[in-house]
Coordinates of C-alpha atoms and ligand atoms in Angstrom, one line a residue:
M41 CA 105.6 124.4 133.7
A42 CA 107.3 125.0 137.0
M43 CA 105.5 122.1 138.6
A44 CA 106.5 119.8 135.8
C45 CA 110.1 120.9 136.3
Q46 CA 110.1 120.2 140.0
S47 CA 108.7 116.8 139.6
L48 CA 111.1 115.5 137.0
I49 CA 114.6 116.7 137.8
P50 CA 114.9 115.5 141.4
L51 CA 113.8 112.1 140.3
L52 CA 116.5 112.0 137.6
L53 CA 119.1 112.9 140.2
L54 CA 117.7 110.4 142.6
G55 CA 117.9 107.7 139.9
V56 CA 121.6 108.4 139.5
A57 CA 122.3 108.6 143.2
V58 CA 120.6 105.3 143.9
S59 CA 123.0 103.5 141.5
A60 CA 126.0 105.4 142.9
V61 CA 125.7 103.6 146.3
E62 CA 127.9 100.6 146.3
V63 CA 126.7 97.6 148.3
Q64 CA 129.3 95.0 149.3
R65 CA 129.0 91.8 147.2
P66 CA 131.3 89.4 145.3
R67 CA 132.8 91.0 142.1
G68 CA 130.4 90.8 139.1
V69 CA 127.2 90.1 141.1
P70 CA 124.2 92.3 140.5
L71 CA 122.4 93.8 143.4
S72 CA 119.3 91.7 142.6
K73 CA 121.3 88.5 143.1
K74 CA 123.4 89.5 146.1
H75 CA 121.4 87.4 148.6
F76 CA 122.5 84.2 146.8
Y77 CA 126.1 84.9 147.6
V78 CA 126.5 85.0 151.5
E79 CA 130.1 85.3 152.8
G80 CA 131.1 82.1 154.8
K81 CA 128.0 80.1 153.8
P82 CA 128.1 77.3 151.1
F83 CA 127.1 78.5 147.7
T84 CA 124.5 76.6 145.6
C85 CA 124.9 77.1 141.8
L86 CA 121.9 79.3 140.6
D87 CA 120.6 76.3 138.5
G88 CA 120.7 74.2 141.7
S89 CA 123.1 71.7 140.1
L90 CA 125.9 71.8 142.8
T91 CA 126.7 73.3 146.2
I92 CA 130.3 74.3 146.9
P93 CA 132.1 76.1 149.8
F94 CA 132.0 79.9 149.5
D95 CA 135.7 80.2 148.9
R96 CA 135.2 78.5 145.5
V97 CA 133.2 81.5 144.3
N98 CA 135.3 83.7 142.0
D99 CA 138.4 81.4 142.5
D100 CA 139.0 81.4 138.7
Y101 CA 137.8 77.8 138.4
C102 CA 134.4 77.0 136.9
D103 CA 132.3 74.7 139.2
C104 CA 128.8 75.5 138.1
Q105 CA 127.4 74.5 134.7
D106 CA 125.6 77.8 134.5
G107 CA 128.8 79.7 135.4
S108 CA 127.2 81.3 138.4
D109 CA 130.1 80.5 140.8
E110 CA 132.4 82.7 138.7
P111 CA 130.6 86.0 138.2
G112 CA 133.8 88.0 138.5
T113 CA 136.3 85.9 136.5
P114 CA 136.5 84.6 132.9
A115 CA 136.7 81.0 134.1
C116 CA 133.2 79.9 133.0
P117 CA 132.5 80.2 129.2
N118 CA 128.8 81.0 129.8
G119 CA 129.1 83.4 132.7
S120 CA 128.0 87.0 132.8
F121 CA 129.7 89.8 134.5
H122 CA 127.8 92.7 136.1
C123 CA 129.4 96.1 135.8
T124 CA 128.0 98.3 138.6
N125 CA 128.9 101.4 136.6
A126 CA 128.2 103.7 139.5
G127 CA 127.1 107.1 138.2
Y128 CA 125.9 105.6 135.0
R129 CA 123.8 102.7 133.8
P130 CA 124.6 99.2 135.2
T131 CA 125.1 96.5 132.6
F132 CA 126.1 92.9 132.0
I133 CA 128.9 91.7 129.8
P134 CA 129.9 88.1 128.9
S135 CA 132.5 86.8 131.4
S136 CA 134.9 86.1 128.6
R137 CA 135.5 89.8 128.3
I138 CA 136.9 90.1 131.8
N139 CA 140.6 91.0 131.8
D140 CA 140.8 90.7 128.1
G141 CA 142.6 94.1 127.8
V142 CA 139.5 95.9 126.4
C143 CA 137.6 98.4 128.6
D144 CA 134.0 97.3 128.6
C145 CA 132.6 98.7 131.8
C146 CA 132.7 102.4 132.3
D147 CA 133.8 101.8 135.9
A148 CA 136.8 99.7 134.6
T149 CA 135.8 96.8 136.9
D150 CA 136.1 94.3 134.0
E151 CA 139.8 94.9 133.7
F152 CA 140.9 94.5 137.4
N153 CA 143.8 92.3 136.6
S154 CA 144.8 92.8 133.0
G155 CA 147.1 95.7 133.3
A156 CA 144.9 97.6 130.8
S157 CA 144.6 101.2 132.0
C158 CA 140.8 101.9 131.9
P159 CA 139.7 105.3 133.2
N160 CA 136.4 105.5 135.0
T161 CA 134.1 107.3 132.5
C162 CA 130.8 106.5 134.3
R163 CA 130.4 110.0 135.8
E164 CA 131.0 111.7 132.5
L165 CA 128.6 109.3 130.7
G166 CA 126.1 109.7 133.4
R167 CA 126.3 113.5 133.1
K168 CA 125.9 113.4 129.3
E169 CA 123.0 111.0 129.6
K170 CA 121.4 113.1 132.2
E171 CA 121.8 116.1 130.0
S172 CA 120.1 114.5 127.0
L173 CA 117.4 113.1 129.2
Q174 CA 116.9 116.5 130.6
K175 CA 116.7 117.9 127.1
L176 CA 114.1 115.3 126.2
A177 CA 112.3 116.0 129.3
E178 CA 112.3 119.8 128.5
I179 CA 110.9 119.0 125.0
A180 CA 108.3 116.7 126.5
K181 CA 107.3 119.3 129.1
E182 CA 107.0 122.1 126.6
G183 CA 105.4 119.9 124.0
F184 CA 102.9 118.6 126.6
L185 CA 102.0 122.1 127.5
L186 CA 101.4 122.9 123.8
K187 CA 99.4 119.7 123.5
Q188 CA 97.1 121.0 126.3
Q189 CA 96.6 124.1 124.3
L190 CA 96.0 122.2 121.2
I191 CA 93.4 120.0 122.9
Q192 CA 91.6 123.1 124.3
E193 CA 91.6 124.8 120.9
A194 CA 90.5 121.6 119.2
K195 CA 87.7 121.1 121.6
R196 CA 86.5 124.7 121.2
G197 CA 86.9 124.2 117.4
L198 CA 84.8 121.0 117.6
E199 CA 82.0 122.8 119.4
E200 CA 82.1 125.6 117.0
K201 CA 82.0 123.2 114.0
K202 CA 79.1 121.3 115.5
A203 CA 77.2 124.6 116.0
K204 CA 78.1 125.5 112.4
V205 CA 76.7 122.2 111.1
L206 CA 73.4 123.0 112.9
E207 CA 73.4 126.5 111.5
L208 CA 74.0 125.2 108.0
Q209 CA 71.3 122.6 108.4
A210 CA 68.8 125.4 109.1
N211 CA 70.2 127.5 106.2
K212 CA 70.0 124.5 103.9
K213 CA 66.2 124.3 104.5
Q214 CA 65.8 127.9 103.6
L215 CA 68.0 127.6 100.6
E216 CA 66.2 124.6 99.4
E217 CA 62.9 126.4 99.5
K218 CA 64.5 129.4 97.7
V219 CA 65.8 127.0 95.0
E220 CA 62.4 125.5 94.5
A221 CA 60.7 129.0 94.4
L222 CA 63.2 130.1 91.8
R223 CA 62.8 126.9 89.8
T224 CA 59.0 127.7 89.6
V225 CA 59.8 131.3 88.5
K226 CA 62.3 130.0 85.9
E227 CA 59.8 127.5 84.6
T228 CA 57.1 130.0 84.5
A229 CA 59.3 132.4 82.5
E230 CA 60.6 129.7 80.2
E231 CA 57.2 128.7 79.0
P232 CA 56.3 132.0 77.2
E233 CA 59.9 132.2 76.1
K234 CA 59.7 128.8 74.5
E235 CA 56.5 129.7 72.7
A236 CA 57.7 133.0 71.5
K237 CA 61.0 131.5 70.3
G238 CA 59.0 128.7 68.6
R239 CA 56.8 131.2 66.8
H240 CA 59.9 133.1 65.7
L241 CA 61.6 130.0 64.4
K242 CA 58.4 128.8 62.7
A243 CA 58.1 132.2 60.9
W244 CA 61.7 131.9 59.8
E245 CA 61.2 128.3 58.6
D246 CA 58.0 129.4 56.7
Q247 CA 59.9 132.2 55.1
K248 CA 62.7 129.9 54.0
A249 CA 60.1 127.4 52.7
A250 CA 58.5 130.3 50.7
V251 CA 61.8 131.3 49.2
R252 CA 62.5 127.7 48.3
A253 CA 59.0 127.4 46.7
E254 CA 59.6 130.6 44.8
K255 CA 62.9 129.3 43.5
D256 CA 61.4 126.0 42.6
R257 CA 58.6 127.8 40.7
A258 CA 61.1 129.9 38.9
R259 CA 63.1 126.8 37.9
M260 CA 59.9 125.2 36.8
V261 CA 59.2 128.1 34.5
E262 CA 62.7 127.9 33.1
V263 CA 62.4 124.1 32.5
F264 CA 59.0 124.6 30.9
L265 CA 60.6 127.1 28.4
E266 CA 63.5 124.9 27.9
L267 CA 61.4 121.9 27.1
D268 CA 58.9 123.8 24.9
D269 CA 61.2 123.6 21.9
D270 CA 58.5 124.8 19.4
G271 CA 57.4 127.6 21.7
D272 CA 53.7 126.6 21.6
S273 CA 53.3 126.9 25.4
F274 CA 52.7 123.2 25.6
I275 CA 55.1 120.4 26.5
S276 CA 54.5 117.6 24.1
L277 CA 55.5 113.9 24.5
T278 CA 58.3 114.3 22.0
E279 CA 59.6 117.4 23.8
L280 CA 59.6 115.5 27.1
Q281 CA 61.3 112.5 25.5
S282 CA 64.2 114.7 24.5
H283 CA 65.3 114.4 28.1
S284 CA 66.4 110.8 28.4
E285 CA 67.3 111.2 32.0
L286 CA 63.6 111.2 32.8
D287 CA 63.3 107.5 31.6
T288 CA 61.0 106.2 34.4
D289 CA 62.3 102.6 34.6
S290 CA 65.9 103.6 33.7
D291 CA 66.1 100.9 31.1
G292 CA 67.9 103.1 28.6
S293 CA 64.8 103.8 26.5
F294 CA 62.4 106.7 27.5
T295 CA 59.3 105.5 25.7
E296 CA 56.3 107.5 24.6
A297 CA 54.2 105.6 27.0
E298 CA 56.5 106.5 29.9
A299 CA 56.5 110.1 28.7
Q300 CA 52.7 110.1 28.6
A301 CA 52.4 108.6 32.0
L302 CA 54.6 111.5 33.3
L303 CA 52.3 114.0 31.5
G304 CA 49.4 112.5 33.5
G305 CA 48.0 110.4 30.6
V306 CA 47.6 113.3 28.1
E307 CA 49.4 114.1 24.9
K308 CA 50.6 117.5 26.0
A309 CA 50.7 119.7 29.1
D310 CA 50.2 123.4 29.3
A311 CA 51.8 125.6 32.0
A312 CA 49.1 124.7 34.6
A313 CA 49.2 121.0 34.0
F314 CA 53.0 121.1 33.9
E315 CA 53.0 121.9 37.6
A316 CA 52.0 118.4 38.5
V317 CA 54.5 117.0 36.0
W318 CA 57.3 119.1 37.5
K319 CA 56.8 117.5 40.9
D320 CA 57.6 114.1 39.4
I321 CA 60.5 115.1 37.2
K322 CA 62.3 117.8 39.1
D323 CA 64.7 115.5 40.9
K324 CA 65.8 113.8 37.7
Y325 CA 65.7 116.7 35.3
I326 CA 69.0 118.0 34.0
S327 CA 69.1 121.4 32.5
E328 CA 70.3 121.5 28.9
A329 CA 72.8 124.2 29.8
Q330 CA 74.4 121.8 32.2
A331 CA 75.2 119.1 29.7
P332 CA 77.5 117.2 29.2
V333 CA 78.3 117.1 32.9
E334 CA 77.3 113.7 34.4
V335 CA 74.9 114.5 37.1
P336 CA 73.9 112.1 39.9
L337 CA 70.2 111.5 40.2
G338 CA 68.3 113.3 42.9
E339 CA 70.2 116.5 42.8
T340 CA 68.6 119.8 42.1
T341 CA 69.8 122.6 39.8
E342 CA 69.8 126.3 40.1
P343 CA 66.5 128.0 39.2
L344 CA 66.2 131.2 37.2
S345 CA 66.1 134.4 39.2
D346 CA 62.8 136.3 39.5
N347 CA 64.0 138.9 37.1
E348 CA 64.8 136.3 34.5
S349 CA 61.5 134.4 35.0
E350 CA 59.6 137.6 34.6
N351 CA 60.9 138.0 31.1
Y352 CA 59.1 134.8 30.0
S353 CA 55.8 136.5 30.6
E354 CA 54.0 134.4 28.1
V355 CA 54.1 131.5 30.5
E356 CA 51.4 131.7 33.2
I357 CA 52.1 130.1 36.5
P358 CA 49.3 129.9 39.0
E359 CA 50.1 131.9 42.1
E360 CA 50.8 130.0 45.2
E361 CA 49.1 130.8 48.5
D362 CA 51.9 132.5 50.6
D363 CA 51.6 134.7 53.7
D364 CA 55.3 135.5 54.2
D365 CA 57.1 137.9 52.1
P366 CA 60.5 136.4 51.2
E367 CA 61.4 139.3 48.9
E368 CA 64.2 140.7 50.9
E369 CA 66.0 137.4 51.2
D370 CA 65.5 136.7 47.6
D371 CA 66.8 140.0 46.5
D372 CA 70.2 139.2 48.0
Q373 CA 70.1 136.0 46.1
D374 CA 69.3 137.8 42.9
E375 CA 72.2 140.2 43.2
E376 CA 74.6 137.4 43.6
D377 CA 73.1 135.3 40.8
D378 CA 73.1 138.3 38.5
D379 CA 76.8 138.6 38.7
D380 CA 77.3 135.5 36.6
P381 CA 74.2 133.5 36.1
E382 CA 75.7 131.2 33.5
T383 CA 78.5 130.0 35.8
D384 CA 75.9 129.3 38.4
Y385 CA 73.8 127.1 36.1
N386 CA 76.9 125.2 35.2
R387 CA 77.8 124.4 38.8
P388 CA 77.6 120.8 39.8
P389 CA 74.3 120.2 41.6
A390 CA 75.9 119.1 44.9
V391 CA 77.7 122.4 45.3
Q392 CA 74.6 124.2 44.3
V393 CA 72.5 122.6 47.0
K394 CA 75.1 123.6 49.6
K395 CA 75.0 127.2 48.2
D396 CA 71.2 127.2 48.4
E397 CA 71.4 126.4 52.1
E398 CA 74.0 129.1 52.7
D399 CA 71.9 131.5 50.8
E400 CA 69.1 131.0 53.2
G401 CA 71.1 133.2 55.6
T402 CA 70.9 133.5 59.3
M403 CA 67.7 133.8 61.3
P404 CA 66.6 137.4 61.7
P405 CA 66.9 138.9 65.2
Y406 CA 64.0 138.3 67.7
D407 CA 61.3 141.0 67.8
E408 CA 61.3 143.1 71.0
E409 CA 58.6 141.2 72.7
T410 CA 60.3 137.8 72.2
Q411 CA 63.6 139.3 73.2
N412 CA 62.1 140.6 76.4
L413 CA 60.7 137.2 77.2
I414 CA 64.1 135.6 76.5
D415 CA 65.8 138.2 78.7
A416 CA 63.3 137.6 81.5
A417 CA 63.7 133.9 81.3
Q418 CA 67.5 134.2 81.2
K419 CA 67.5 136.3 84.3
A420 CA 65.3 133.7 86.0
R421 CA 67.6 130.9 84.9
E422 CA 70.7 132.8 86.3
Q423 CA 69.0 133.4 89.6
F424 CA 68.0 129.8 89.8
D425 CA 71.5 128.6 88.8
E426 CA 73.1 130.9 91.4
A427 CA 70.8 129.6 94.2
E428 CA 71.4 126.0 93.2
R429 CA 75.2 126.6 93.2
G430 CA 74.9 128.1 96.6
L431 CA 73.0 125.0 97.8
R432 CA 75.7 122.7 96.4
E433 CA 78.5 124.8 98.1
L434 CA 76.6 124.6 101.3
D435 CA 76.3 120.8 100.9
D436 CA 80.1 120.6 100.3
Q437 CA 80.7 122.7 103.4
M438 CA 78.5 120.5 105.5
K439 CA 80.1 117.3 104.2
N440 CA 83.6 118.7 105.0
L441 CA 82.5 119.7 108.5
E442 CA 80.8 116.4 109.2
K443 CA 84.0 114.6 108.0
E444 CA 86.1 116.8 110.3
T445 CA 83.8 116.4 113.3
T446 CA 83.6 112.6 113.0
S447 CA 87.3 111.9 112.2
D448 CA 89.5 110.1 114.6
F449 CA 91.9 112.9 115.8
G450 CA 93.2 111.0 118.8
P451 CA 91.9 110.2 122.2
S452 CA 91.8 113.9 123.3
Y453 CA 91.3 115.3 119.8
E454 CA 94.9 116.4 120.0
F455 CA 95.6 115.7 116.3
A456 CA 92.7 117.8 115.1
Y457 CA 94.9 120.9 114.5
L458 CA 96.7 119.0 111.7
Y459 CA 93.5 118.8 109.6
S460 CA 93.7 120.9 106.5
Q461 CA 97.4 121.7 107.1
C462 CA 100.3 120.6 104.9
Y463 CA 103.9 120.1 105.8
E464 CA 106.8 119.9 103.4
L465 CA 110.3 118.5 103.4
T466 CA 112.8 118.9 100.6
T467 CA 115.3 116.3 99.9
S468 CA 118.1 116.3 97.3
E469 CA 115.6 115.1 94.6
Y470 CA 112.0 115.8 95.7
V471 CA 109.7 118.0 97.7
Y472 CA 107.6 115.8 99.9
R473 CA 104.3 117.1 101.1
L474 CA 102.3 115.6 103.9
C475 CA 98.7 116.9 104.4
P476 CA 97.6 115.0 107.5
F477 CA 94.3 113.1 107.2
N478 CA 94.3 113.9 103.6
R479 CA 97.3 112.9 101.4
V480 CA 101.0 112.6 100.8
S481 CA 102.8 113.6 97.6
Q482 CA 106.2 113.8 96.0
K483 CA 107.2 116.4 93.4
P484 CA 110.6 116.4 91.6
K485 CA 112.6 119.4 92.8
H486 CA 113.6 120.5 89.3
G487 CA 110.2 120.3 87.5
G488 CA 107.8 117.5 86.8
S489 CA 104.4 116.5 88.0
E490 CA 103.3 115.6 91.5
T491 CA 103.0 111.9 92.4
S492 CA 100.5 110.8 95.0
L493 CA 102.2 108.7 97.7
G494 CA 98.9 107.8 99.2
T495 CA 95.7 109.1 100.7
W496 CA 94.7 108.9 104.4
G497 CA 94.0 105.4 105.4
H498 CA 94.1 104.8 109.2
W499 CA 96.1 104.9 112.4
D500 CA 98.5 102.1 112.3
G501 CA 100.7 102.1 115.5
P502 CA 101.2 99.0 117.6
E503 CA 98.7 98.1 120.4
G504 CA 98.6 100.7 123.1
E505 CA 100.4 103.2 120.8
V506 CA 98.0 103.2 117.9
Y507 CA 98.3 107.0 117.5
T508 CA 102.0 107.0 116.8
V509 CA 101.8 105.8 113.2
M510 CA 99.7 107.0 110.3
K511 CA 99.1 105.0 107.1
Y512 CA 98.4 106.6 103.7
E513 CA 97.5 104.2 101.0
N514 CA 96.5 103.8 97.3
G515 CA 98.9 106.3 95.9
M516 CA 99.9 106.3 92.3
G517 CA 100.6 102.9 90.8
C518 CA 104.3 101.9 90.8
W519 CA 105.7 100.4 87.6
Q520 CA 105.9 96.7 88.2
G521 CA 105.3 97.3 91.9
P522 CA 102.6 98.1 94.5
N523 CA 100.5 101.3 94.6
R524 CA 102.6 103.8 96.4
S525 CA 101.9 104.1 100.2
T526 CA 103.4 106.0 103.1
T527 CA 103.9 105.3 106.7
V528 CA 104.2 108.3 108.9
K529 CA 105.9 107.8 112.3
I530 CA 105.1 110.5 114.8
K531 CA 107.3 111.5 117.7
C532 CA 106.9 114.1 120.4
G533 CA 108.3 117.5 119.4
K534 CA 107.8 121.1 120.1
E535 CA 107.5 121.8 116.4
T536 CA 105.1 120.2 114.0
A537 CA 107.3 119.2 111.1
V538 CA 108.3 116.4 108.7
T539 CA 111.8 115.6 109.9
S540 CA 112.8 112.9 107.4
T541 CA 111.5 111.0 104.4
T542 CA 112.9 107.8 103.0
E543 CA 111.9 105.0 100.6
P544 CA 113.0 101.9 102.5
S545 CA 111.4 99.7 99.8
R546 CA 110.5 100.8 96.3
C547 CA 107.3 102.9 96.3
E548 CA 106.9 102.4 100.1
Y549 CA 107.7 105.6 101.8
L550 CA 108.5 106.3 105.4
M551 CA 108.1 109.8 106.9
E552 CA 109.2 110.9 110.4
F553 CA 107.0 113.6 111.8
T554 CA 107.2 115.5 115.1
S555 CA 104.2 117.0 116.8
P556 CA 103.4 118.2 120.4
A557 CA 100.3 116.1 120.1
L558 CA 102.5 113.1 120.9
C559 CA 104.2 114.5 124.0
Q560 CA 103.5 112.6 127.1
D561 CA 102.5 113.9 130.5
P562 CA 105.9 114.7 132.2
K563 CA 104.7 112.7 135.3
T564 CA 104.4 109.6 133.2
L565 CA 107.9 110.4 131.8
D566 CA 109.2 110.8 135.4
Q567 CA 108.1 107.2 136.1
M568 CA 109.8 106.0 132.9
L569 CA 113.1 107.7 133.7
H570 CA 112.9 106.5 137.3
Q571 CA 112.4 102.9 136.1
H572 CA 115.2 103.3 133.7
N573 CA 117.6 104.5 136.4
E574 CA 116.7 101.6 138.7
L575 CA 117.9 99.0 136.1
Ligands
LIG1053 C1 109.6 107.7 90.8 C2 109.6 108.1 92.3 C3 110.4 107.2 93.1 C4 110.0 105.7 92.8 C5 110.0 105.5 91.3 C6 109.5 104.1 91.0 O1 110.8 108.0 90.3 O2 108.2 108.0 92.7 O3 110.3 107.4 94.5 O4 110.9 104.8 93.4 O5 109.2 106.4 90.7 O6 109.5 103.8 89.7

């Protein structure tokens, strides 16, 4: 820092000192044009239009069209007057302002003959300007030092990140292999699990089918008894015809021939033969107990319970082949039915079907062996999922690192430190948030949701100063306007901060941001100030 200090300040002072030296020349002539005005020699207008004796320069009469013969009087309408402003910044004013009673030049030279009392304020102005320039220079110096640190850190960080990417790449290979191995373990464990679960489910389905068959048989017995009006253990054509809903062609007349066809071509059917008949009529048959309810075709009705069917022991029903024992399930059903069997028989069939499904209950728990297989497969699934999740996380991490290591963080990587940081500024209405290289948002101060003012687009400064402006685009749509976007103008500052936010045009935001990353080398600044002072 000491070196930077030494190089800047003397130059500043030198700059002021140079303009403080007064060189003799006609009033209102700048130093750069002094050689055109030589005492005693004819003067040629600067546009070359006329040559006049030297005593007609500043004689308060305009000779030259370009006003160059009257640099120190208001005689020419288009002339310009040069204030030397020793101690401050030289400047030009239109000649018309000479002796107009208003102090324009800080050295008071424009009011030499007007009677206006103009104090010379050049030294004071010079002092103030020097102070503010020095302040700026201080900021620039400190900021520039910080910038050097930022660059060093960013470069170290970049190296570390590149190394991390390599490390992750190696890990990724291992993790991929692990995921594949665990996938095999999982699939190997899932196969017997699937089989065992399938077996269990099949047994459950079989059991339910057996229960249904048993119920169907019980209902068949009930219907047989109901149809067998004369109790001779045969269903005759007449007995069958008493159920008009069985009319095969639904023409309103259930004929003897139709009844006979249903009985399989015979005159009467005993219990064994009725089994075949039952299959054809069960969907249409309406229990007598149910009448007179209108019943849609195709619905089933409640069978008798086992206990009830057992009472009709004179009817012999051939045993069905059945491995599973549905007793337990059926007992529950019986208990419920026994409460009020009459009511049950009278229920509309649609409700009855639903009840039948509910009565099938829930699947019994898995046996120990199946449960063990399920547990083992579940564990393998969890291990596989975890490894796969790990792989995805690693991929994300790598993507982020790659994005970070390949982004344009300035010529010396000096803006890298802003990545993954956010800076806020609260105005009277909103909290604005800038997350450099990511997004800009706006949130109402007193509640309400966040609005995107754009996501990172590109560097957008003018040529040679590209890294002074950031552009964030494609924010939330603006009602009857463009998608919101934000321009961030960056200036050198010791602090990294958002210093102002405005909305110059609806949904187009402007942020001012300071960062040491934009502080210039003080030597370059010296040159700038030097040039400035030489003006
Ligand atoms: C919100 C804010 C404002 C914006 C209007 C446009 O109120 O995002 O900044 O001007 O919407 O409708």
